[in-house]
XYZ file of C-alpha atoms in Angstrom:
640
model
C 9.959 47.347 76.017
C 12.554 49.678 75.846
C 14.077 51.222 72.280
C 17.519 52.285 71.307
C 18.912 52.498 68.526
C 22.834 52.305 67.866
C 23.473 52.322 63.759
C 24.798 49.144 63.211
C 27.448 49.729 65.609
C 28.744 46.706 69.088
C 30.635 48.376 70.722
C 28.652 51.809 71.064
C 28.768 53.730 74.582
C 26.019 55.261 76.207
C 26.864 59.011 76.631
C 26.908 61.216 79.912
C 22.850 61.881 78.377
C 22.253 57.807 77.869
C 23.492 56.986 81.364
C 21.492 59.943 82.679
C 18.233 58.675 80.905
C 18.950 55.273 81.513
C 19.107 56.436 85.619
C 15.826 57.966 85.056
C 14.033 55.146 83.577
C 15.657 52.464 86.438
C 13.966 54.929 88.834
C 10.707 54.818 86.627
C 10.706 51.390 86.525
C 11.433 50.734 90.191
C 7.786 51.347 90.948
C 6.802 48.983 87.905
C 8.361 45.667 90.117
C 10.515 43.987 86.922
C 11.152 41.042 87.792
C 13.514 39.722 84.569
C 15.692 41.579 82.665
C 15.711 40.591 78.708
C 18.499 42.095 76.172
C 20.590 42.203 72.999
C 23.629 41.674 72.923
C 25.104 45.194 71.909
C 27.257 47.020 74.575
C 24.957 49.993 74.680
C 21.698 48.208 75.542
C 23.759 45.971 78.086
C 24.534 49.004 79.229
C 21.162 50.349 79.698
C 19.838 46.839 81.276
C 22.500 47.326 84.016
C 21.484 50.809 85.616
C 18.305 49.727 84.970
C 18.737 46.283 86.840
C 20.580 48.387 89.666
C 18.104 50.302 90.035
C 15.464 47.523 89.636
C 16.966 44.464 91.018
C 15.921 42.455 88.307
C 18.372 40.144 86.638
C 19.651 40.703 83.147
C 19.403 37.946 80.467
C 21.137 38.792 77.351
C 19.419 37.037 74.410
C 21.139 38.022 70.969
C 17.484 37.203 69.014
C 16.788 40.793 70.880
C 19.948 42.326 68.599
C 19.443 45.657 65.720
C 18.438 44.419 62.014
C 21.525 43.310 60.374
C 21.823 45.993 57.810
C 24.174 43.260 56.010
C 27.072 45.729 53.168
C 24.714 48.739 55.165
C 25.783 48.468 58.734
C 27.809 50.909 59.724
C 26.589 53.636 56.782
C 24.508 56.695 55.915
C 20.961 54.474 56.313
C 19.673 57.189 53.012
C 21.831 54.332 51.538
C 19.694 51.013 53.235
C 16.765 53.069 52.391
C 17.525 53.562 48.877
C 18.466 50.160 48.125
C 14.536 49.202 48.601
C 11.387 50.683 46.637
C 9.133 50.820 49.372
C 9.059 50.751 52.976
C 7.311 47.437 52.425
C 9.964 45.677 50.300
C 11.984 46.325 53.215
C 10.230 43.392 54.677
C 10.830 40.259 52.188
C 13.980 42.252 50.844
C 17.244 40.932 52.528
C 20.495 43.148 51.679
C 23.731 41.138 51.006
C 24.501 39.959 53.849
C 21.594 40.923 55.361
C 18.411 39.818 56.935
C 14.841 41.017 55.939
C 12.275 42.581 58.657
C 10.240 39.261 57.993
C 13.632 37.792 59.510
C 13.808 39.759 62.553
C 9.587 39.660 62.926
C 11.149 35.987 63.163
C 13.276 35.563 65.582
C 11.904 38.576 67.988
C 8.959 36.509 67.913
C 10.725 33.661 68.607
C 12.026 35.233 71.591
C 9.042 37.346 73.260
C 6.833 33.827 73.253
C 9.282 31.697 74.244
C 9.959 34.387 77.040
C 6.325 34.415 77.599
C 5.866 30.422 78.579
C 8.554 30.689 80.925
C 8.160 33.030 82.824
C 4.365 32.876 83.523
C 3.525 35.564 85.959
C 6.611 37.536 85.658
C 7.036 40.801 84.538
C 9.642 41.213 81.904
C 11.795 44.079 80.202
C 12.568 43.821 77.065
C 15.492 46.018 76.241
C 16.461 45.795 72.119
C 16.192 48.448 68.755
C 13.494 50.284 66.769
C 13.251 48.422 63.837
C 12.643 45.420 65.708
C 10.596 46.050 68.709
C 8.985 47.791 65.612
C 7.974 44.960 63.869
C 7.261 42.437 66.957
C 5.308 44.896 68.529
C 3.485 44.530 64.613
C 3.330 40.997 64.960
C 2.199 41.235 68.494
C -0.793 43.543 67.117
C -2.009 40.822 64.879
C -1.112 43.377 61.886
C -0.107 42.313 58.091
C 3.089 43.571 56.852
C 1.621 46.139 54.559
C -0.859 47.255 57.553
C 2.431 46.856 60.296
C 4.161 49.651 57.320
C 1.416 52.636 58.919
C 2.227 51.049 62.499
C 3.805 53.230 65.403
C 7.840 53.387 65.524
C 8.937 53.534 69.305
C 11.110 56.643 70.364
C 15.207 55.885 71.350
C 14.953 55.858 74.801
C 11.270 55.599 75.769
C 9.479 52.188 77.449
C 5.901 51.236 76.608
C 3.918 47.974 77.722
C 3.482 45.438 75.114
C 0.300 44.013 74.643
C 0.582 40.326 73.968
C -2.282 38.482 73.342
C -3.730 35.090 73.683
C -3.172 34.578 70.129
C -2.274 31.546 67.765
C 1.220 32.692 65.804
C 2.811 30.742 63.575
C 6.961 30.855 63.082
C 7.234 33.715 61.172
C 5.844 35.181 64.667
C 2.400 35.941 62.057
C -0.958 35.284 63.148
C -2.102 31.475 61.615
C -5.382 29.585 63.445
C -4.460 26.731 61.961
C -2.348 23.716 63.701
C -0.382 23.350 65.722
C -0.778 27.364 66.203
C -4.299 27.057 67.084
C -3.337 24.232 69.687
C -0.880 27.002 72.058
C -4.246 28.665 72.703
C -5.823 27.989 75.368
C -9.625 29.366 76.478
C -11.040 30.121 80.251
C -13.970 28.175 81.131
C -16.684 30.975 81.902
C -17.904 28.853 84.786
C -14.880 27.607 87.161
C -12.304 29.915 85.473
C -10.396 26.668 84.379
C -8.184 26.445 81.350
C -10.286 24.917 78.343
C -8.002 23.074 75.516
C -8.348 21.062 72.432
C -9.151 17.171 73.086
C -6.138 15.581 71.163
C -7.785 11.822 70.451
C -10.700 11.817 68.744
C -12.226 9.327 66.312
C -10.795 8.946 62.223
C -11.220 12.426 60.997
C -12.214 10.148 58.251
C -15.673 9.928 60.364
C -16.048 13.691 59.651
C -15.998 13.367 56.013
C -18.265 9.887 55.654
C -21.011 12.070 57.944
C -20.613 15.421 55.805
C -23.661 14.665 53.745
C -26.192 14.825 56.468
C -23.778 16.829 59.061
C -23.659 20.003 56.194
C -27.623 19.649 57.003
C -27.723 18.671 60.475
C -29.879 15.566 59.750
C -32.285 14.659 60.818
C -32.679 17.552 63.767
C -32.597 20.164 60.509
C -33.390 19.497 56.751
C -34.887 16.245 56.898
C -36.488 16.632 53.451
C -33.166 17.804 51.522
C -31.950 14.418 52.217
C -35.032 12.064 52.711
C -36.625 13.335 49.497
C -33.035 12.693 47.720
C -32.373 16.213 46.581
C -29.200 16.791 48.695
C -28.139 12.684 48.761
C -26.865 10.892 46.976
C -23.654 12.500 45.279
C -23.721 13.132 41.431
C -20.357 12.085 41.074
C -17.458 12.212 43.687
C -13.600 12.995 42.891
C -10.472 12.243 44.668
C -7.046 10.033 44.237
C -6.521 6.403 44.415
C -5.545 6.183 48.447
C -8.962 7.555 49.653
C -10.545 4.663 48.605
C -9.196 3.759 52.242
C -10.718 7.218 53.123
C -13.109 9.221 52.390
C -15.089 6.706 49.589
C -15.054 4.344 51.673
C -16.612 6.266 54.762
C -19.142 7.123 53.201
C -20.525 4.238 51.983
C -19.791 3.079 55.554
C -21.771 5.868 57.567
C -24.422 5.840 53.936
C -24.637 1.866 54.770
C -25.101 2.313 58.883
C -27.709 5.065 58.339
C -30.184 2.442 55.991
C -29.631 5.028 53.300
C -27.755 2.995 50.083
C -25.019 4.147 48.085
C -23.495 8.037 49.194
C -22.768 8.610 45.051
C -23.598 7.622 41.917
C -20.426 8.645 40.332
C -17.117 8.453 41.316
C -13.260 10.118 39.683
C -10.715 8.616 40.844
C -7.073 9.854 39.924
C -3.635 8.330 39.448
C -0.558 9.691 41.506
C 1.887 12.130 39.873
C 5.060 10.769 38.686
C 8.327 12.188 37.456
C 8.961 12.046 33.755
C 11.197 9.019 35.083
C 8.708 7.183 36.307
C 9.800 7.984 40.020
C 8.431 9.013 42.533
C 8.606 12.820 43.627
C 10.333 13.578 46.461
C 12.535 16.142 47.534
C 15.456 14.269 48.335
C 15.791 12.754 45.182
C 15.187 16.566 43.753
C 12.566 15.867 41.436
C 9.686 17.617 42.665
C 7.973 20.132 40.554
C 6.287 23.261 41.802
C 3.473 23.839 40.077
C 3.051 27.317 41.050
C 6.371 27.134 38.755
C 4.041 25.304 36.326
C 0.789 28.240 36.328
C 2.923 30.495 36.506
C 5.101 29.999 33.292
C 2.662 28.419 31.233
C -0.673 29.440 32.355
C -3.180 27.278 35.045
C -4.865 26.721 32.065
C -2.603 24.506 30.158
C -1.733 22.786 33.341
C -5.847 22.294 33.224
C -6.066 21.074 29.805
C -2.503 18.431 30.005
C -4.272 16.733 33.291
C -7.115 16.055 31.808
C -5.951 14.659 28.244
C -2.184 13.056 28.805
C -4.348 9.622 29.754
C -7.630 8.167 31.529
C -8.074 10.079 35.451
C -6.898 6.782 37.389
C -3.443 6.228 35.342
C -0.136 7.154 36.521
C 1.080 10.922 35.425
C 4.141 10.967 34.055
C 4.633 14.827 34.491
C 7.339 16.256 32.094
C 7.267 19.974 31.596
C 8.478 19.551 27.433
C 4.675 17.883 27.962
C 3.361 21.559 28.661
C 4.771 23.329 26.031
C 3.147 20.553 23.343
C -0.340 21.490 25.026
C -0.017 25.212 25.314
C 1.007 25.323 20.841
C -1.019 23.190 19.986
C -4.049 23.477 21.963
C -4.094 26.900 23.026
C -1.857 28.891 21.129
C -4.128 27.582 17.718
C -6.697 28.873 19.275
C -5.494 31.838 19.369
C -4.501 32.599 16.079
C -7.705 31.771 14.633
C -9.232 34.153 17.118
C -5.980 36.807 15.880
C -7.143 35.496 11.996
C -11.077 36.818 12.533
C -10.191 40.123 14.601
C -7.965 40.787 11.447
C -9.527 39.552 8.451
C -13.258 38.582 9.341
C -14.582 41.267 12.325
C -15.645 43.639 9.290
C -18.064 41.457 8.342
C -19.160 39.082 11.014
C -22.129 42.386 11.574
C -23.874 41.611 9.313
C -22.105 42.510 6.076
C -21.994 39.735 3.961
C -24.692 39.821 0.939
C -26.736 36.936 1.206
C -24.939 34.049 -1.021
C -24.802 30.290 -0.747
C -22.758 29.102 1.943
C -19.769 28.086 1.231
C -18.760 24.075 1.229
C -15.742 24.841 4.203
C -18.825 27.187 6.378
C -21.209 23.946 6.004
C -18.829 21.431 6.921
C -16.876 23.695 10.190
C -21.200 24.336 11.477
C -21.730 20.442 10.965
C -18.644 19.896 12.552
C -19.080 22.220 15.428
C -22.630 20.359 16.208
C -20.610 17.129 15.625
C -18.431 18.419 18.681
C -20.703 19.936 20.777
C -23.033 16.621 20.762
C -20.555 14.388 20.987
C -18.526 16.297 24.045
C -21.721 16.339 25.936
C -22.430 13.125 25.604
C -18.589 12.673 27.005
C -19.608 14.929 30.173
C -22.697 13.390 30.808
C -20.799 10.221 31.178
C -18.115 11.690 32.974
C -15.731 11.117 30.839
C -13.755 14.258 30.940
C -10.151 13.724 29.065
C -12.591 12.003 25.901
C -15.000 15.184 25.809
C -11.362 17.723 25.579
C -9.708 15.700 23.297
C -12.732 16.236 21.087
C -12.821 19.498 21.464
C -8.968 19.670 20.943
C -9.094 17.961 17.419
C -11.970 20.835 16.711
C -9.255 23.366 17.835
C -7.121 21.691 14.731
C -9.466 21.366 12.219
C -10.933 24.775 12.594
C -6.866 26.404 11.928
C -5.425 23.992 9.892
C -8.179 22.938 7.417
C -10.874 25.590 7.742
C -9.034 29.042 8.267
C -5.885 27.704 6.345
C -8.300 26.657 3.585
C -10.597 29.624 3.133
C -7.815 32.269 3.997
C -8.814 34.676 1.101
C -12.730 34.347 1.646
C -13.795 33.420 5.133
C -16.933 34.359 6.910
C -16.845 36.452 9.464
C -20.078 35.179 10.353
C -18.898 31.752 10.500
C -16.195 32.287 11.991
C -17.375 34.327 15.131
C -19.815 31.871 15.527
C -17.902 29.151 15.439
C -15.334 30.566 17.987
C -18.098 32.025 20.244
C -19.319 27.997 20.633
C -15.900 27.087 21.333
C -14.944 29.693 24.316
C -18.732 28.007 25.409
C -17.356 24.204 24.994
C -13.459 25.266 26.109
C -14.974 27.248 29.560
C -15.060 24.076 31.792
C -12.193 23.114 30.869
C -9.883 26.601 30.582
C -12.195 28.863 32.300
C -9.625 31.486 32.214
C -9.038 31.510 28.165
C -12.418 30.421 27.812
C -13.534 33.792 28.997
C -10.979 36.228 27.708
C -12.397 34.146 24.132
C -15.712 35.206 24.778
C -15.320 38.614 26.239
C -12.650 39.642 22.928
C -15.155 38.296 20.699
C -18.621 39.655 22.687
C -17.189 43.112 23.956
C -19.077 45.314 21.350
C -21.924 43.211 21.451
C -24.989 43.788 23.125
C -26.795 41.221 22.836
C -24.418 38.241 24.398
C -24.004 37.844 28.153
C -21.148 40.077 29.841
C -19.830 36.464 30.962
C -19.175 32.921 28.926
C -19.785 31.298 32.562
C -23.115 32.352 32.732
C -24.230 31.687 29.159
C -25.946 27.933 27.933
C -24.052 25.226 27.188
C -24.194 24.383 23.538
C -25.837 21.030 23.295
C -25.246 21.036 19.586
C -27.824 19.590 16.724
C -28.064 15.649 16.079
C -26.490 16.052 12.423
C -28.397 15.193 9.309
C -27.659 12.869 6.838
C -26.777 16.079 4.752
C -24.362 16.855 7.004
C -23.037 13.676 8.053
C -22.797 12.882 4.694
C -20.235 16.141 4.128
C -18.530 14.909 7.095
C -17.704 11.809 5.373
C -17.112 13.582 2.230
C -14.516 16.067 3.590
C -12.552 13.180 5.789
C -12.369 11.707 2.807
C -10.539 14.913 0.780
C -8.180 15.108 3.038
C -7.094 11.302 3.505
C -6.733 11.880 -0.417
C -4.853 14.987 0.232
C -2.421 13.355 2.838
C -2.000 10.624 -0.172
C -1.037 13.434 -3.189
C 0.927 15.467 -0.832
C 3.311 11.962 -0.075
C 3.801 11.421 -3.987
C 4.856 14.804 -4.110
C 7.119 14.586 -1.737
C 8.537 11.400 -2.827
C 8.686 13.306 -6.290
C 10.858 16.125 -4.974
C 8.425 18.497 -5.820
C 7.479 21.683 -3.832
C 3.858 22.326 -3.232
C 4.549 25.679 -4.642
C 4.582 24.417 -8.176
C 1.772 23.653 -9.553
C 0.872 20.588 -11.321
C -2.045 19.274 -14.179
C -3.799 16.767 -12.377
C -4.874 14.175 -9.261
C -6.584 10.896 -10.147
C -8.636 9.598 -7.429
C -10.035 6.160 -7.270
C -12.053 7.053 -3.981
C -15.604 6.267 -4.600
C -16.868 8.437 -1.811
C -16.200 11.253 -4.287
C -17.853 10.189 -7.304
C -20.434 12.444 -7.672
C -19.292 14.874 -5.320
C -20.022 18.867 -4.810
C -17.486 20.288 -7.150
C -16.713 22.366 -4.429
C -14.839 19.495 -2.723
C -13.052 18.724 -5.833
C -11.914 22.272 -5.940
C -10.910 22.482 -2.576
C -8.918 18.785 -2.871
C -7.003 20.145 -6.098
C -6.282 23.754 -4.275
C -5.119 21.565 -1.188
C -3.071 19.179 -3.510
C -2.442 22.236 -5.816
C -2.837 20.882 -9.313
C -5.051 22.119 -11.754
C -7.702 19.603 -11.222
C -9.016 16.458 -9.842
C -10.446 13.608 -12.387
C -12.330 10.459 -10.992
C -10.577 7.145 -12.241
C -12.272 3.914 -10.999
C -9.572 1.758 -13.070
C -6.357 3.123 -10.763
C -4.423 0.100 -9.219
C -4.075 2.527 -6.244
C -6.386 5.309 -4.772
C -4.263 8.596 -5.828
C -2.254 8.961 -9.265
C -0.237 12.572 -9.152
C 0.505 13.797 -12.494
C 4.437 15.706 -11.968
C 5.109 16.494 -15.738
C 5.827 20.252 -15.161
C 4.915 22.406 -18.742
C 6.777 25.159 -19.146
C 3.796 27.473 -18.376
C 3.419 25.065 -14.970
C 7.076 25.766 -14.171
C 5.893 29.402 -14.523
C 3.203 29.405 -12.469
C 5.418 28.031 -9.751
C 8.266 30.641 -9.959
C 5.868 33.289 -9.632
C 4.398 31.356 -6.206
C 7.544 31.856 -4.401
C 7.838 35.236 -5.634
C 4.902 35.913 -3.788
C 5.922 33.875 -0.602
C 9.248 36.382 -0.912
C 6.995 39.341 -0.762
C 4.382 37.991 1.692
C 6.792 37.416 3.606
C 8.807 41.135 3.567
C 4.830 42.074 4.349
C 5.230 40.794 7.643
C 8.711 41.593 8.083
C 7.912 45.145 7.711
C 4.141 44.860 9.972
C 2.485 45.826 7.342
C -1.575 45.131 7.536
C -3.352 43.775 4.540
C -5.138 46.968 3.923
C -1.358 48.279 3.457
C -0.683 48.862 -0.359
C 2.768 48.602 -1.224
C 5.293 49.556 -3.892
C 7.471 46.002 -4.457
C 11.066 46.552 -6.277
C 12.890 44.178 -8.104
C 16.223 43.066 -9.242
C 16.193 40.340 -11.946
C 18.320 39.096 -14.183
C 16.531 39.235 -17.856
C 15.474 35.431 -18.761
C 13.072 35.613 -14.772
C 12.439 39.367 -16.047
C 10.239 38.661 -18.693
C 8.365 35.316 -17.136
C 7.689 37.926 -13.989
C 6.825 41.030 -16.619
C 4.323 39.323 -18.537
C 2.152 38.488 -15.075
C 2.676 41.692 -13.303
C -0.869 42.174 -13.290
C -1.611 39.402 -11.248
C 1.076 39.660 -9.009
C 0.228 43.255 -7.790
C -3.286 41.323 -7.004
C -1.794 38.698 -5.438
C 0.405 41.197 -3.014
C -1.656 44.210 -3.198
C 0.754 46.317 -4.961
C 0.382 49.355 -6.430
C 2.935 48.935 -8.863
C 6.299 47.070 -9.450
C 9.795 48.729 -9.933
C 11.944 46.480 -12.063
C 15.237 48.103 -10.801
C 17.222 48.381 -7.516
C 15.187 50.930 -5.089
C 17.416 53.481 -3.264
C 14.102 53.247 -0.475
C 12.540 50.984 1.208
C 11.548 49.448 4.158
C 12.454 45.807 4.205
C 15.012 44.107 1.690
C 15.639 40.371 0.522
C 18.404 39.034 -1.489
C 17.508 35.148 -2.366
C 17.346 32.978 -4.958
C 14.116 31.633 -7.160
C 15.901 27.985 -9.020
C 19.185 29.116 -11.034
C 18.457 32.658 -10.413
C 19.564 35.383 -8.085
C 16.637 37.508 -6.910
C 16.565 41.432 -4.751
C 13.204 42.274 -3.692
C 12.277 45.445 -1.342
C 8.800 46.775 -0.377
C 7.696 50.447 0.020
C 4.232 51.967 1.676
C 3.149 53.832 -0.986
């Protein structure tokens, strides 16, 4: 092959020096016995080919696939401009300039031409006349180099000829090495005995027969490893998982082969998957334009989210109507919720998780979440033992919701770092088989500084769970009743048009399950519904009765809660940490100021303020103009 560089021009003629070089090359190549010359369509390469042909007597064939690299908008311009368009030489392999081609494009056409010429002219000596870049990437491809390896490969000199060693390798349609079919079928082996051509036999038994024989063939049974099969160590399989179409393929042939060998069942359990459809229930097809690229979904949402969606959307054997919106829901209600629980622990609870908490009675919420954790581990394990993957995932999913929306929310002010760390670590173990990357990240985030823990969640023991005691079962039932009654009471609030921040005096409940219940449970119910007390009354006509009368004292408490919410919102807007002390500035009407002033001590405590100024400050970090009831308010905060 010979390289000629024309800087993008198709009409550049040979100079006197170029003609002399070509004539010298012709004399040299005349001794090589050249049979055919294939050349680029560019004028200069065709001139060179004619001069060499005159000396060698070889026929010249023009092949447009041997043309110079198409540089698009950079054709005919300074090559430094073209190079500036790319981040690196490797970038040139995949990135095409406007109107041009990449080096991968050039490699594809060059290899296509050379492989075709080679197959059609066996036994002939061929000369290729082309250009620097195309010959460079073609030589790299012929040597079996990747794009990255090609970067450092020798670049051909202008006017120089060299031999191309085209090996008997399988090249795909892009000119790259590929040992798969159909490319490997083009490779022939030479028989060492007779020198004949050896090739793969095209017609073989159904490939599923090979798959069906797999349990035995993989151990070379019965010629080796007889004990592994005969004693049941490697046969039958515990379970097999494949699509429903395998009822005529792998599922069937496994049974057929094992039956022929008088071995009985080849597997103990079967998980058979339904087909994936689009959101309208239509089969996915390129012609319909409804095919979803899984890699795009994984890139956008993460592989664990995609996995979890398929576990939980419906039973394995049913058809699945895929809707990307469902991936977003899965991300938010499982992974973001779990992540936010970790962030809460990292912000508020990690300091108390290393042994700093004093010995004291375990709060009822901590007892409850620990009991729930054991219940979830026990239930998930039982489901997995039955190969009910989706049911196990749903149990964990419900627990993530309980952890965030009930335990953390209800114990936010007095969270136990030790309890929360234990729960999150166990949750990481439970999630690991379903969401291996997220489970690992959560585990490492919790245990990085813990020398007692294993470095990977995938190397720790599965949490078996503990069988619920009578006490823990009663607590779980009582807490479930508390949550049920809370939802009814909140519905009564909404019906009466009273916001949750407005305290009320009392809530009456009829539930026998809470008669004589732990005082702490009633306090949780009262706090959730925002009432002063919960009273048991067996004579109620309905399950709950909410006292909706708002006294002046209760009204003032509601006003203060609104103000606290505003200030806490400003703290968040300013990205303050919980430890940051602030100065609060308030501009309020006289009536509202009187209410706030007499409760200012509690307000400072609630918002972690060093002081409160009842004036419009000139300096502040963030501000807010709003209303509380009929009064306009201006609030601002700055670090103290």
